[in-house]
PDB file of C-alpha atoms in Angstrom:
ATOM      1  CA  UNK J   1      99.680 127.162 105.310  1.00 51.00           C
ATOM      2  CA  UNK J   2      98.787 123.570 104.082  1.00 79.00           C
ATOM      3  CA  UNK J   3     101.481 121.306 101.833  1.00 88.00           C
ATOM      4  CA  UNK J   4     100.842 121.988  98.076  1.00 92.00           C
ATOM      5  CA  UNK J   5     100.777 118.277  96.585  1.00 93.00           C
ATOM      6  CA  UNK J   6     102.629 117.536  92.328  1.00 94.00           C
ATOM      7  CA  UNK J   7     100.268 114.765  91.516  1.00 94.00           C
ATOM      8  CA  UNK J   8     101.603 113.127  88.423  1.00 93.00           C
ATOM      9  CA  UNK J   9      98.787 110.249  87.691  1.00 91.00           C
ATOM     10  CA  UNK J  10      97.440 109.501  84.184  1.00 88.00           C
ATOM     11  CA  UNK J  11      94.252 107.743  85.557  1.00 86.00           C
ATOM     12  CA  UNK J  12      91.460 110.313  86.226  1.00 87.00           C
ATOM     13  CA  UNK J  13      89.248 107.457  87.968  1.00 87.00           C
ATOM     14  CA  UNK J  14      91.782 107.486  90.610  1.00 88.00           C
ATOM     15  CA  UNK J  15      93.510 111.165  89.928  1.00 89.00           C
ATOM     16  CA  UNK J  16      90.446 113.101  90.537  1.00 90.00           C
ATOM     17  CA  UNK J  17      89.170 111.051  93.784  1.00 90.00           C
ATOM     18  CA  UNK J  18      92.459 111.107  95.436  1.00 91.00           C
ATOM     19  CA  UNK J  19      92.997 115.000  94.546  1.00 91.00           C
ATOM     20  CA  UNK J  20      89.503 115.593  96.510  1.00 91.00           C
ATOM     21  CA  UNK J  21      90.388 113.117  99.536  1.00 91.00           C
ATOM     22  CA  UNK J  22      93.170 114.788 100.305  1.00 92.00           C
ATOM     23  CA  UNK J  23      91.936 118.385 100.215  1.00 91.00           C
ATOM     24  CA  UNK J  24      90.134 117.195 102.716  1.00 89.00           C
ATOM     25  CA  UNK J  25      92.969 116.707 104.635  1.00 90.00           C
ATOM     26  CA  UNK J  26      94.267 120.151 103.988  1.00 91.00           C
ATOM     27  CA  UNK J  27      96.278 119.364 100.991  1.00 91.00           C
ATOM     28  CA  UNK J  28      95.961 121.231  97.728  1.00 92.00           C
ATOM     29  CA  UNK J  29      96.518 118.990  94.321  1.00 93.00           C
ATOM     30  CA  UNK J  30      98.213 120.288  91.179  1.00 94.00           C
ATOM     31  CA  UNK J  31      97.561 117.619  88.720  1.00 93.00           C
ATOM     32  CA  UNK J  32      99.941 116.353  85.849  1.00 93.00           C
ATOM     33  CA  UNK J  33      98.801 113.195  83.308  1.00 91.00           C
ATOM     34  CA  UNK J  34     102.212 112.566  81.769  1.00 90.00           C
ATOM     35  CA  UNK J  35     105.867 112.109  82.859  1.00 89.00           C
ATOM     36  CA  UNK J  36     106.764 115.318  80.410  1.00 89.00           C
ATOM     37  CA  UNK J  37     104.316 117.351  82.289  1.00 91.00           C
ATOM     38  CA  UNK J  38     105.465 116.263  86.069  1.00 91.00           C
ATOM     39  CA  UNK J  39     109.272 116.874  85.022  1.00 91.00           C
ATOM     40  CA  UNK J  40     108.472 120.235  84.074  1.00 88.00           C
ATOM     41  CA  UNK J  41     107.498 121.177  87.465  1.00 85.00           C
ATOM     42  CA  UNK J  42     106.604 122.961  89.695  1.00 91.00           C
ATOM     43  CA  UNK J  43     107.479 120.203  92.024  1.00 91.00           C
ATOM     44  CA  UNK J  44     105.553 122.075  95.514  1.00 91.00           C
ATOM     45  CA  UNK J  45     106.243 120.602  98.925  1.00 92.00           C
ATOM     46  CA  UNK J  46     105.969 117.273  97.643  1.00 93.00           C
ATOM     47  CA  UNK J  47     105.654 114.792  94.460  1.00 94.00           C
ATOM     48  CA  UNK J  48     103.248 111.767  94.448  1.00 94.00           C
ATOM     49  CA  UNK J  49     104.637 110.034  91.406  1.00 92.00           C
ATOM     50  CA  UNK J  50     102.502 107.114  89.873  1.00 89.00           C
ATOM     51  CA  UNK J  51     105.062 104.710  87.372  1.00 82.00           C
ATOM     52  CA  UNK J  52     102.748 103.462  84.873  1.00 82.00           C
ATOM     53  CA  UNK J  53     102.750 106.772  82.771  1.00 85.00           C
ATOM     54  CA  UNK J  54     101.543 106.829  79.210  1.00 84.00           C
ATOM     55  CA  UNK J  55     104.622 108.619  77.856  1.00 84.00           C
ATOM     56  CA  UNK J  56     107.961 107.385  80.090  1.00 83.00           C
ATOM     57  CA  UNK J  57     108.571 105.155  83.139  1.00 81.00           C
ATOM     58  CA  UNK J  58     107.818 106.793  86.561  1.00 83.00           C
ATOM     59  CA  UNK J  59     111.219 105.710  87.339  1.00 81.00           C
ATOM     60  CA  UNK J  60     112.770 107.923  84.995  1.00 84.00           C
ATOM     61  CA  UNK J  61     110.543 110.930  86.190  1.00 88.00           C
ATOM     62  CA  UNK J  62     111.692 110.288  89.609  1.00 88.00           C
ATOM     63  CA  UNK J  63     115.694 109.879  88.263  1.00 85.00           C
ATOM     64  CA  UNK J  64     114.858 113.242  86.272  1.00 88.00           C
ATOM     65  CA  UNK J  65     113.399 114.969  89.097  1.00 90.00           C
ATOM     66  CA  UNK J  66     115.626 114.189  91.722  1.00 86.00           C
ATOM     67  CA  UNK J  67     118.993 115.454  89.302  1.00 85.00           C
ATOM     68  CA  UNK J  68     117.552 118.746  89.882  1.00 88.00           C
ATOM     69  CA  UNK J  69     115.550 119.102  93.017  1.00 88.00           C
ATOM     70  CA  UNK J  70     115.189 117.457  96.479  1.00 86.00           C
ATOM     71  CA  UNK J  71     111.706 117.535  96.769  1.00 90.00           C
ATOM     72  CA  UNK J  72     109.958 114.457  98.610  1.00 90.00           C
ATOM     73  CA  UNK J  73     109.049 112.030  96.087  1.00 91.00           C
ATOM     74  CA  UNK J  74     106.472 109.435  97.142  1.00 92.00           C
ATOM     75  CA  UNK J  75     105.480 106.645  94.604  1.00 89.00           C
ATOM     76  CA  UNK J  76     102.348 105.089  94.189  1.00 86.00           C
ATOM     77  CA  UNK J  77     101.880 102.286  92.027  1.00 78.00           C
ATOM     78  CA  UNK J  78     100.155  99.415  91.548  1.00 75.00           C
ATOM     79  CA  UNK J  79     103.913  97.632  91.228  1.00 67.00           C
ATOM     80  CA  UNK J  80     104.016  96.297  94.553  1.00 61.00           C
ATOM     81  CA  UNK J  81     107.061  93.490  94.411  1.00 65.00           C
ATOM     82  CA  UNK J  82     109.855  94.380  96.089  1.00 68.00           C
ATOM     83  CA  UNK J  83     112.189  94.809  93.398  1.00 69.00           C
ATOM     84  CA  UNK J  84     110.277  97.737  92.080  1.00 66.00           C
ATOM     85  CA  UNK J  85     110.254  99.365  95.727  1.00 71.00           C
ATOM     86  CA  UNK J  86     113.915  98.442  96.034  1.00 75.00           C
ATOM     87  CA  UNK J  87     114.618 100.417  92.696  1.00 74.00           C
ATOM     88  CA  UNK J  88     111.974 103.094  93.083  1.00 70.00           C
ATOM     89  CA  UNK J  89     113.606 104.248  96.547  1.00 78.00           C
ATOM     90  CA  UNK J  90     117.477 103.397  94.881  1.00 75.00           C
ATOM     91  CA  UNK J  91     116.621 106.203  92.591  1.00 72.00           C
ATOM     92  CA  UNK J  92     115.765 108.870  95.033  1.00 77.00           C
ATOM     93  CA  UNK J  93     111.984 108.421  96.135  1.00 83.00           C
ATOM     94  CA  UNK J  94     111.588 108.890  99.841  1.00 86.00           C
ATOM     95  CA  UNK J  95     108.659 106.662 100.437  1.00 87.00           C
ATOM     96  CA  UNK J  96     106.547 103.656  98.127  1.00 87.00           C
ATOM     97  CA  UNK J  97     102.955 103.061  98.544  1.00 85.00           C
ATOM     98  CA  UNK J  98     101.605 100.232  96.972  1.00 82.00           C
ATOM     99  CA  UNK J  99      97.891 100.832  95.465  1.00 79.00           C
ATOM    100  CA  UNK J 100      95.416  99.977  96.710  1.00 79.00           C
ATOM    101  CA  UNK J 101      95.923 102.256  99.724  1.00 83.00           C
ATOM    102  CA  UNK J 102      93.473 104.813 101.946  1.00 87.00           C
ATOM    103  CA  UNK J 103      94.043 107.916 101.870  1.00 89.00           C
ATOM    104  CA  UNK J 104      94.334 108.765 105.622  1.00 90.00           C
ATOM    105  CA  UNK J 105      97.730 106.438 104.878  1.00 90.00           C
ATOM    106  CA  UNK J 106      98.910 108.344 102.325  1.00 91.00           C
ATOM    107  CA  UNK J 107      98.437 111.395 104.221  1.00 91.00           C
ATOM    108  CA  UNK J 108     100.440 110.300 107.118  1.00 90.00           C
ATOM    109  CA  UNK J 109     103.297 109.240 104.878  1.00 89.00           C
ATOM    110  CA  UNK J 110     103.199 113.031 103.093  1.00 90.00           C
ATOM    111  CA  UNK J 111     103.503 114.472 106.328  1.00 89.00           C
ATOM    112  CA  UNK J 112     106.591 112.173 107.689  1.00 87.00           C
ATOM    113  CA  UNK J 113     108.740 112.730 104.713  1.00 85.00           C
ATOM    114  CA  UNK J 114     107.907 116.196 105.178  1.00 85.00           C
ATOM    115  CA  UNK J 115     108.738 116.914 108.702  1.00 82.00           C
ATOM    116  CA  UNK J 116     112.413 114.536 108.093  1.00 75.00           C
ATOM    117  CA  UNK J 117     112.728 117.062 105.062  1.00 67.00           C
ATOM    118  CA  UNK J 118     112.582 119.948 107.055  1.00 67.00           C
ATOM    119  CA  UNK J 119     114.562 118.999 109.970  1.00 57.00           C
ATOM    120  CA  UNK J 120     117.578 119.073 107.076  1.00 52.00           C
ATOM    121  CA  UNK J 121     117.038 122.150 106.189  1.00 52.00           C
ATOM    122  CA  UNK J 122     119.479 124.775 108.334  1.00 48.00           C
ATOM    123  CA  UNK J 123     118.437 127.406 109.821  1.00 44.00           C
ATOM    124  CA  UNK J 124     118.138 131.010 107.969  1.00 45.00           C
ATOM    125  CA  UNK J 125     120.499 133.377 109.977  1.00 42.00           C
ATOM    126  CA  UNK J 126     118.689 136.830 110.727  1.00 37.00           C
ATOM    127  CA  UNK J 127     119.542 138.805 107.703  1.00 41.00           C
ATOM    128  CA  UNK J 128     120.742 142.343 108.833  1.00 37.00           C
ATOM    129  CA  UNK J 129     121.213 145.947 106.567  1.00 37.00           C
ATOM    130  CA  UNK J 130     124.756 147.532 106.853  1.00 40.00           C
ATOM    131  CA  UNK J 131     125.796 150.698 106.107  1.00 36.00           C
ATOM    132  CA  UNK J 132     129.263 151.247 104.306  1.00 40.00           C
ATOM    133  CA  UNK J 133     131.993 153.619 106.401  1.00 35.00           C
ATOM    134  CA  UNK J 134     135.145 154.972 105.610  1.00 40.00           C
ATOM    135  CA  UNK J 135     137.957 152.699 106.831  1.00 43.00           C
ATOM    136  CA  UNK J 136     138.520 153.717 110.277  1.00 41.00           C
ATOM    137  CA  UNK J 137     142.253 152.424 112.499  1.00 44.00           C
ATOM    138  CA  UNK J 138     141.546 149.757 115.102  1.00 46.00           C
ATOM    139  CA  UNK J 139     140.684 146.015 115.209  1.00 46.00           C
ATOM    140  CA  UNK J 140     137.555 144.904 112.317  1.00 41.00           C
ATOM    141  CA  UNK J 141     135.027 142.679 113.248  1.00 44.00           C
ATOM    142  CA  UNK J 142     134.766 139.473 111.564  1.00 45.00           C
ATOM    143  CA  UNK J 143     132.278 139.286 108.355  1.00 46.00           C
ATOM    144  CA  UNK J 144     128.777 138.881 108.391  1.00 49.00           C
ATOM    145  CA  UNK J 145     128.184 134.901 107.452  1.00 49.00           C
ATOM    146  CA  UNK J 146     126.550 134.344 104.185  1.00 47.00           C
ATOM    147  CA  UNK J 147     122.688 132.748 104.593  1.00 46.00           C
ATOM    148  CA  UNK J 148     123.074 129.246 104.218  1.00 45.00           C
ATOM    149  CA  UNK J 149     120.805 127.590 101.506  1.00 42.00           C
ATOM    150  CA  UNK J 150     117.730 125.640 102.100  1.00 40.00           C
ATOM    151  CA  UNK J 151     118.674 121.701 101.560  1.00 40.00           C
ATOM    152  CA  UNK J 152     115.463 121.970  99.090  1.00 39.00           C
ATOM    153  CA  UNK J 153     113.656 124.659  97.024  1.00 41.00           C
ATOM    154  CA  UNK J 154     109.845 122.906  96.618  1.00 39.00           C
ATOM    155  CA  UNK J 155     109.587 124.889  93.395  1.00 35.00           C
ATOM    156  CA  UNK J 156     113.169 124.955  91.861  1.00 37.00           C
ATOM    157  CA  UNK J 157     113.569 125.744  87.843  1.00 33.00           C
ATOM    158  CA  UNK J 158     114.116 122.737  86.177  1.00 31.00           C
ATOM    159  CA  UNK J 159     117.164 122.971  83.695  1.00 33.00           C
ATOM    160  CA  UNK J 160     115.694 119.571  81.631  1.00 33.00           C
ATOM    161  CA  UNK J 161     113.187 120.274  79.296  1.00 37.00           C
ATOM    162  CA  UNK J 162     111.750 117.262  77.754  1.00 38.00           C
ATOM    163  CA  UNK J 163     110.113 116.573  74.228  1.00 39.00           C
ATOM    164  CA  UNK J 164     106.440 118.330  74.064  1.00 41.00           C
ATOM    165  CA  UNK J 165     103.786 116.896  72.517  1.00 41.00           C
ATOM    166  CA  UNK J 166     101.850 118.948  70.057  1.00 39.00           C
ATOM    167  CA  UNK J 167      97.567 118.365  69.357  1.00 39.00           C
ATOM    168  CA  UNK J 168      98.924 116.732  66.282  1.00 37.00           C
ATOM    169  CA  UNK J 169     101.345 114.854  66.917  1.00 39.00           C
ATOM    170  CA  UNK J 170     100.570 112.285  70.222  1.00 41.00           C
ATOM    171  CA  UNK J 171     104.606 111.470  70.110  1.00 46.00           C
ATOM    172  CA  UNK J 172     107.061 113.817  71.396  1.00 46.00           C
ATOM    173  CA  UNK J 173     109.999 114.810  69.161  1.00 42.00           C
ATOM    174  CA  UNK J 174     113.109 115.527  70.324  1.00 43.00           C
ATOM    175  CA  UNK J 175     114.024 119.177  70.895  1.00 43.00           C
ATOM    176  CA  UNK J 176     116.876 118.253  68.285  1.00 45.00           C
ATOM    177  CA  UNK J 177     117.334 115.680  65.335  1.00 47.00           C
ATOM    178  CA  UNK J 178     119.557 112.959  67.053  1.00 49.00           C
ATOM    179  CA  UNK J 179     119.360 111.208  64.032  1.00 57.00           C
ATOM    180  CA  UNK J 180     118.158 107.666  63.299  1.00 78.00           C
ATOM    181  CA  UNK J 181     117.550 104.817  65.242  1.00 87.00           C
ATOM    182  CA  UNK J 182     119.476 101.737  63.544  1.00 89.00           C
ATOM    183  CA  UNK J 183     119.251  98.333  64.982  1.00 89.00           C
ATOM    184  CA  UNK J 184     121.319  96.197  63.044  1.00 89.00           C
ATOM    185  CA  UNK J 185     120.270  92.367  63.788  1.00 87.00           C
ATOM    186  CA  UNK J 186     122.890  90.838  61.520  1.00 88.00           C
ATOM    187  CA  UNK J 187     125.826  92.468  64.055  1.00 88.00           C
ATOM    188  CA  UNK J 188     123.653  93.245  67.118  1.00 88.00           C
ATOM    189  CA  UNK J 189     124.782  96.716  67.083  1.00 89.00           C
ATOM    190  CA  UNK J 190     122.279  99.621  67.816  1.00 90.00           C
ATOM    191  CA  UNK J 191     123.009 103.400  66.780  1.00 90.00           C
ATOM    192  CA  UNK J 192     121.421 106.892  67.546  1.00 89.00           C
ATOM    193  CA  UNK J 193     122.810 108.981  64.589  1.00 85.00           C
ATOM    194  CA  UNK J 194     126.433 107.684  64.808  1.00 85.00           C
ATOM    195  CA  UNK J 195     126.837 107.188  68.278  1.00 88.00           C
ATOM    196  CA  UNK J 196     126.634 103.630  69.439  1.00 90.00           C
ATOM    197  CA  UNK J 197     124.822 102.416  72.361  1.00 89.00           C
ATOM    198  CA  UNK J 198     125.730  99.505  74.113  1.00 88.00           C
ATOM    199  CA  UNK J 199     123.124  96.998  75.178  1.00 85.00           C
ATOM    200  CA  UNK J 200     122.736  93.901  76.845  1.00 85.00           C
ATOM    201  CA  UNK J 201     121.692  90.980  74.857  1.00 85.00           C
ATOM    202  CA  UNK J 202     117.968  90.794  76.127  1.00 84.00           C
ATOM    203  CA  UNK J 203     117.668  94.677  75.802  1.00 86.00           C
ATOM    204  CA  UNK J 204     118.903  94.171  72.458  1.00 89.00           C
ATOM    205  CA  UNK J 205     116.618  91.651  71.541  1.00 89.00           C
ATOM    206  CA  UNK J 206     114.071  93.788  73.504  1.00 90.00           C
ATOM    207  CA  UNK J 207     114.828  96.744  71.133  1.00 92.00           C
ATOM    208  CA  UNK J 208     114.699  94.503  68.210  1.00 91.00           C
ATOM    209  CA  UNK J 209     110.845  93.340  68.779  1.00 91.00           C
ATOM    210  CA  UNK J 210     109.761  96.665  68.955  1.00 91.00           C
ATOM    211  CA  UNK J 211     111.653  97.849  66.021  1.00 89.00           C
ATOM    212  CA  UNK J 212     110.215  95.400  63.642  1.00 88.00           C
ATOM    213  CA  UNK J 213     107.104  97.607  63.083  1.00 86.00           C
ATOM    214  CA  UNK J 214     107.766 100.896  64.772  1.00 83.00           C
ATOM    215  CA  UNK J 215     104.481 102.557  66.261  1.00 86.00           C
ATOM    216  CA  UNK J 216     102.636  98.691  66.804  1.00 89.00           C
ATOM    217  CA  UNK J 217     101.493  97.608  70.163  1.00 91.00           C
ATOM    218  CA  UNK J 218     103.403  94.602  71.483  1.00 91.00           C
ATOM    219  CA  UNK J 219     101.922  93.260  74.495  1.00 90.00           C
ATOM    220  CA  UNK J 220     103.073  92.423  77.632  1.00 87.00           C
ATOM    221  CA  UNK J 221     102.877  88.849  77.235  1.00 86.00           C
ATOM    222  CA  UNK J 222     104.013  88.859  73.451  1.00 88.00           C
ATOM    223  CA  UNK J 223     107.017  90.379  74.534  1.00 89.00           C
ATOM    224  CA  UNK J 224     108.321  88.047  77.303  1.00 87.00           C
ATOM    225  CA  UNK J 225     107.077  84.797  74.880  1.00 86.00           C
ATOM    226  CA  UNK J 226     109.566  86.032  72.184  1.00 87.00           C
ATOM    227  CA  UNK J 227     112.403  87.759  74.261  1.00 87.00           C
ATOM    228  CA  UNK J 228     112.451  85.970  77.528  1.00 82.00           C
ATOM    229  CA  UNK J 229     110.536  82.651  76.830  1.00 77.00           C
ATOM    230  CA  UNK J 230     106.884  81.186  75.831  1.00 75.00           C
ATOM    231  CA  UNK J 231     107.158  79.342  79.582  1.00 71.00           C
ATOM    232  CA  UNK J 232     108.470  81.831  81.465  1.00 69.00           C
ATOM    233  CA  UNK J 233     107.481  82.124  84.445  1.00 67.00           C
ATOM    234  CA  UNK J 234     109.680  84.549  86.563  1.00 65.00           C
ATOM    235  CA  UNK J 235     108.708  88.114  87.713  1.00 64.00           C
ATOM    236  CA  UNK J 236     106.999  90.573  84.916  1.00 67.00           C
ATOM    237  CA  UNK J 237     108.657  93.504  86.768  1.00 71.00           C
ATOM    238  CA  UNK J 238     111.997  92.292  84.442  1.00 76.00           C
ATOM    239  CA  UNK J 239     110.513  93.402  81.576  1.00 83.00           C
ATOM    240  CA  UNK J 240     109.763  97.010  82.965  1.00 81.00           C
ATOM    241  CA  UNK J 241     113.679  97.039  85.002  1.00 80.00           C
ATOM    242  CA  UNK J 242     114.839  96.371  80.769  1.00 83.00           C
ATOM    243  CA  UNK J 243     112.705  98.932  79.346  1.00 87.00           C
ATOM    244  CA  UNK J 244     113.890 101.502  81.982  1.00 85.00           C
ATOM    245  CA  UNK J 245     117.210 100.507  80.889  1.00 83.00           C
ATOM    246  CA  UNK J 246     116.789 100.964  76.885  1.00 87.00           C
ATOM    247  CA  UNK J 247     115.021 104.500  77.613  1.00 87.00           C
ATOM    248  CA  UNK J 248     118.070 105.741  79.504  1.00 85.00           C
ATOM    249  CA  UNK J 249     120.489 104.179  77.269  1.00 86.00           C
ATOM    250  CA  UNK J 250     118.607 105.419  74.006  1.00 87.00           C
ATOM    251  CA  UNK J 251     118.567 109.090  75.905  1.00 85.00           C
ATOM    252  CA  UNK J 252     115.343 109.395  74.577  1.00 83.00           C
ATOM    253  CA  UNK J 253     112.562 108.255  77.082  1.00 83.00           C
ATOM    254  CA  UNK J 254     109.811 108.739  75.037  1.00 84.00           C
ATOM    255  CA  UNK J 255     110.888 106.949  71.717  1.00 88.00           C
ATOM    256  CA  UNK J 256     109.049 103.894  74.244  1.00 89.00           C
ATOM    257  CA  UNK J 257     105.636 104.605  74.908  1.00 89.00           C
ATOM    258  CA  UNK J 258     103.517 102.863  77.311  1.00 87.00           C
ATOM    259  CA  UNK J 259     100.144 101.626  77.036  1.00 84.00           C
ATOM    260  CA  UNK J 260      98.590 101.669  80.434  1.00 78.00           C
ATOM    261  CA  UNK J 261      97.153  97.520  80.848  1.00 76.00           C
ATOM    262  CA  UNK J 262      98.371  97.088  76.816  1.00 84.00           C
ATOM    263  CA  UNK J 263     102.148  96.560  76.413  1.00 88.00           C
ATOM    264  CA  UNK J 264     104.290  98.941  74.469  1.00 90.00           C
ATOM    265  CA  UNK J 265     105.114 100.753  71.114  1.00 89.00           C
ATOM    266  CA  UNK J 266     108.119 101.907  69.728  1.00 90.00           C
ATOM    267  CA  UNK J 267     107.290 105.645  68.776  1.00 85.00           C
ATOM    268  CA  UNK J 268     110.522 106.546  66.799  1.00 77.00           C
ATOM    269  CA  UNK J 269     111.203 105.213  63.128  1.00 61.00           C
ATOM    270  CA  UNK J 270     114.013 103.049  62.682  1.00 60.00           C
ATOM    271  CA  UNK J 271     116.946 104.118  60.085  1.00 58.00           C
ATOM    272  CA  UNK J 272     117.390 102.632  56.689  1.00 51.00           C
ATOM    273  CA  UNK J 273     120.579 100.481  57.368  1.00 45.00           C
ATOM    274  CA  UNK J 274     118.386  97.438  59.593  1.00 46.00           C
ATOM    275  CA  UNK J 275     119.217  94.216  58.765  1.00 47.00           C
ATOM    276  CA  UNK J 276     117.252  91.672  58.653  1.00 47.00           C
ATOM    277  CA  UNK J 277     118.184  88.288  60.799  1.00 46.00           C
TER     278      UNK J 277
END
C-alpha cells in the first residue's frame, strides 16, 4: 500500500500541482490550507508542512504536532537560511526542503524519513488466545509479554484542539475567554486577562506596533524600520524567530495572523487599560 501524504500548504498554485506530481509517484495527498486544519490531523504516514501559513507559523504547527505524535514532518518553505532550517529541525521536523525543489527530490526525502521511521518501530510479538484453567500444583510458566507499542501511530487523536474559524468570522476565537490583551507602553508590561507575560524588549516593542490599531496590516518592512531600525540590514528571518516567540508566549497563535507576501495583523482587540507612550 502506498504512503498517505498531510499536505498542509495554503498556496493552491503550488498545493494542487505538487498533490498531482506525487500521485504519480504513488503517493496519495490529503490537503489542509491552514495551520488549524493540519493540527487537527489526521497526520498519515507523513506531514509536508509549508511555514508561511495564513493563520499561525509553520513552526508552531510542527511544535504542536510533534507534542502529540511522531509522525515524519518534512518542511517546505521558501525560508531557505539556515537559521530557519536550524530551528525548523530543533523543533522536531525530520527533514527541510527549501522551495524551489522537484518533486522526484521530495519524493526521495518522504521515503528516507520513512524507512529510518520504521526501522524504530519494534517488532509486534505474535499475539496468541489463552484459555483460563483452574490452578493446577507444579512449576507456572512465565507470563505472556505485553505487545510493545509502535514508536508512532500515523493517525493518532490529537488532544489540542485549536480555535475554529467560522464563515463569519475569518479570526479564530479562543475556545475560552482568556480575557484581554493589555499592553501597557508607559510600564512595558503585557497581560492576557491577569496573567502577565514576560517579553523581551524587541518582542515587546514588536507587540506594541501591532497593537496600535488591532486588525491593520503592518508590513514586513514597516515593521523592522520602526522595531529593529530604518537601516537595518541583518537577516528578515529575525522578525519571523520574534513573532514565533510572541505567539507561544501570548498562548494564543492565532491572535497574529499572517499575510502570505504582506506582513502581519494583530487579530485580537487590545484591553482598555493601554497606555499611551
Amino acid at each position: 500500500m502506498g504512503l498517505r501524504v498531510l499536505l498542509i500548504e495554503d498556496d493552491e498554485t503550488i498545493a494542487e500541482p505538487l498533490a498531482e506530481g506525487l500521485g504519480h509517484f504513488g503517493l496519495t495527498v490529503d490537503h489542509v490550507a491552514t495551520g488549524t486544519d493540519g493540527l487537527r490531523g489526521p497526520y498519515n504516514d507523513v506531514v509536508l508542512l509549508d511555514l508561511g501559513l495564513p493563520d499561525m507559523d509553520g513552526i508552531d504547527v510542527c511544535r504542536g504536532i510533534r507534542q502529540v505524535s511522531d509522525v515524519p514532518i518534512v518542511i517546505l518553505s521558501a525560508r531557505g537560511e539556515e537559521a530557519d532550517r536550524v530551528l525548523g529541525l530543533e523543533l522536531g521536523a525530520d527533514d527541510y526542503l527549501a522551495k524551489p525543489f522537484s518533486v522526484r527530490e521530495l519524493v526521495a526525502r518522504v521515503r528516507a524519513v520513512t524507512r529510518r521511521t520504521q526501522r524504530t518501530q519494534p517488532t509486534q510479538p505474535t499475539q496468541r488466545t489463552h484459555t483460563a484453567f483452574p490452578e493446577a500444583p507444579g512449576p507456572l510458566s512465565a507470563p505472556e509479554p505485553a505487545p510493545a507499542e509502535p514508536a508512532y501511530e500515523p493517525a493518532p487523536a490529537l488532544s489540542y484542539e485549536p480555535p475554529v474559524a467560522s464563515a463569519s468570522d475569518p479570526d479564530p476565537a479562543p475556545a475560552h475567554d482568556p480575557g484581554p490583551l493589555v499592553v501597557d507602553r508607559r510600564t512595558r508590561q503585557v497581560w492576557v486577562g491577569d496573567v502577565p507575560v514576560l517579553l523581551t524588549p524587541k518582542e515587546f516593542d514588536l507587540l506594541a506596533l501591532l497593537s496600535e490599531d488591532p486588525g491593520a496590516v503592518y508590513s514586513r518592512q514597516q515593521i523592522l524600520d520602526r522595531v529593529w531600525d530604518p537601516h537595518y540590514d541583518g537577516p528578515t528571518k529575525t522578525l519571523d524567530v520574534h513573532v514565533a516567540a510572541l505567539r507561544r508566549k501570548l498562548g494564543h497563535p492565532a491572535w497574529i495572523r499572517t499575510l502570505r507576501g504582506v506582513g502581519f495583523r494583530l487579530s485580537v482587540h487590545t484591553g482598555p487599560q493601554v497606555a499611551s507612550p
